[in-house]
Amino acid sequence: PSMHAIVAVDIDEVEKGYEYFERSIRIDLGENLKSSWDGLHAASLGGNWQAVVNGFGGIRITNDEKLRINPHLPEKWKRLRFKIKWQNEEYCVDITRNTITIKALSSMRQPLSFEIFSKEYLLHPKQLLKVAY
């Protein structure tokens, strides 16, 4: 169900994607905890992470190897914050209903180009990038 969540978000069916996401997280975190008595389902947990970051967070890598962020938060969510590692640097991405904030958590050697809703932005070392959308 986690991959279905990503595809649903990609075709602008965000709430349907959220339904798939909820089904997916219930595999290990739901009412039927017997399903994980013999251990957690690592692939399922990884898929859930991908549904959050790649689906609702909209993180993708473009053909020219830029980081693209086109978030689509479900109605029930006001905010989504996560860390990613890209090109040997660590970043915190903080998404609200109307802003995306990106902060480098490691010392950047050079500016990093991001694409947010088809517009290019540069994050410079020791700066915070905040974009309204």
CSV table of C-alpha atoms in Angstrom, one decimal, residues 2 5-6 19 29 32 39 48-49 66 70 76 84-85 92 112 116-117 123 130:
chain,number,residue,atom,x,y,z
A,2,SER,CA,2.9,2.5,0.6
A,5,ALA,CA,0.2,6.0,-1.6
A,6,ILE,CA,3.0,7.6,-3.6
A,19,GLU,CA,-5.8,6.1,2.9
A,29,LEU,CA,1.5,-0.3,14.0
A,32,ASN,CA,-3.5,-6.4,14.7
A,39,GLY,CA,9.5,-9.3,13.9
A,48,ASN,CA,6.1,3.9,4.8
A,49,TRP,CA,9.1,6.3,5.0
A,66,LYS,CA,18.8,18.3,-8.7
A,70,ASN,CA,6.8,19.4,-4.5
A,76,LYS,CA,-5.1,16.0,8.5
A,84,ILE,CA,17.5,13.8,4.3
A,85,LYS,CA,21.1,13.2,3.2
A,92,CYS,CA,16.3,19.3,7.5
A,112,LEU,CA,23.0,23.5,-3.4
A,116,ILE,CA,10.5,23.7,-5.8
A,117,PHE,CA,7.3,23.7,-7.9
A,123,LEU,CA,20.7,27.2,-0.6
A,130,LYS,CA,12.4,29.6,3.2
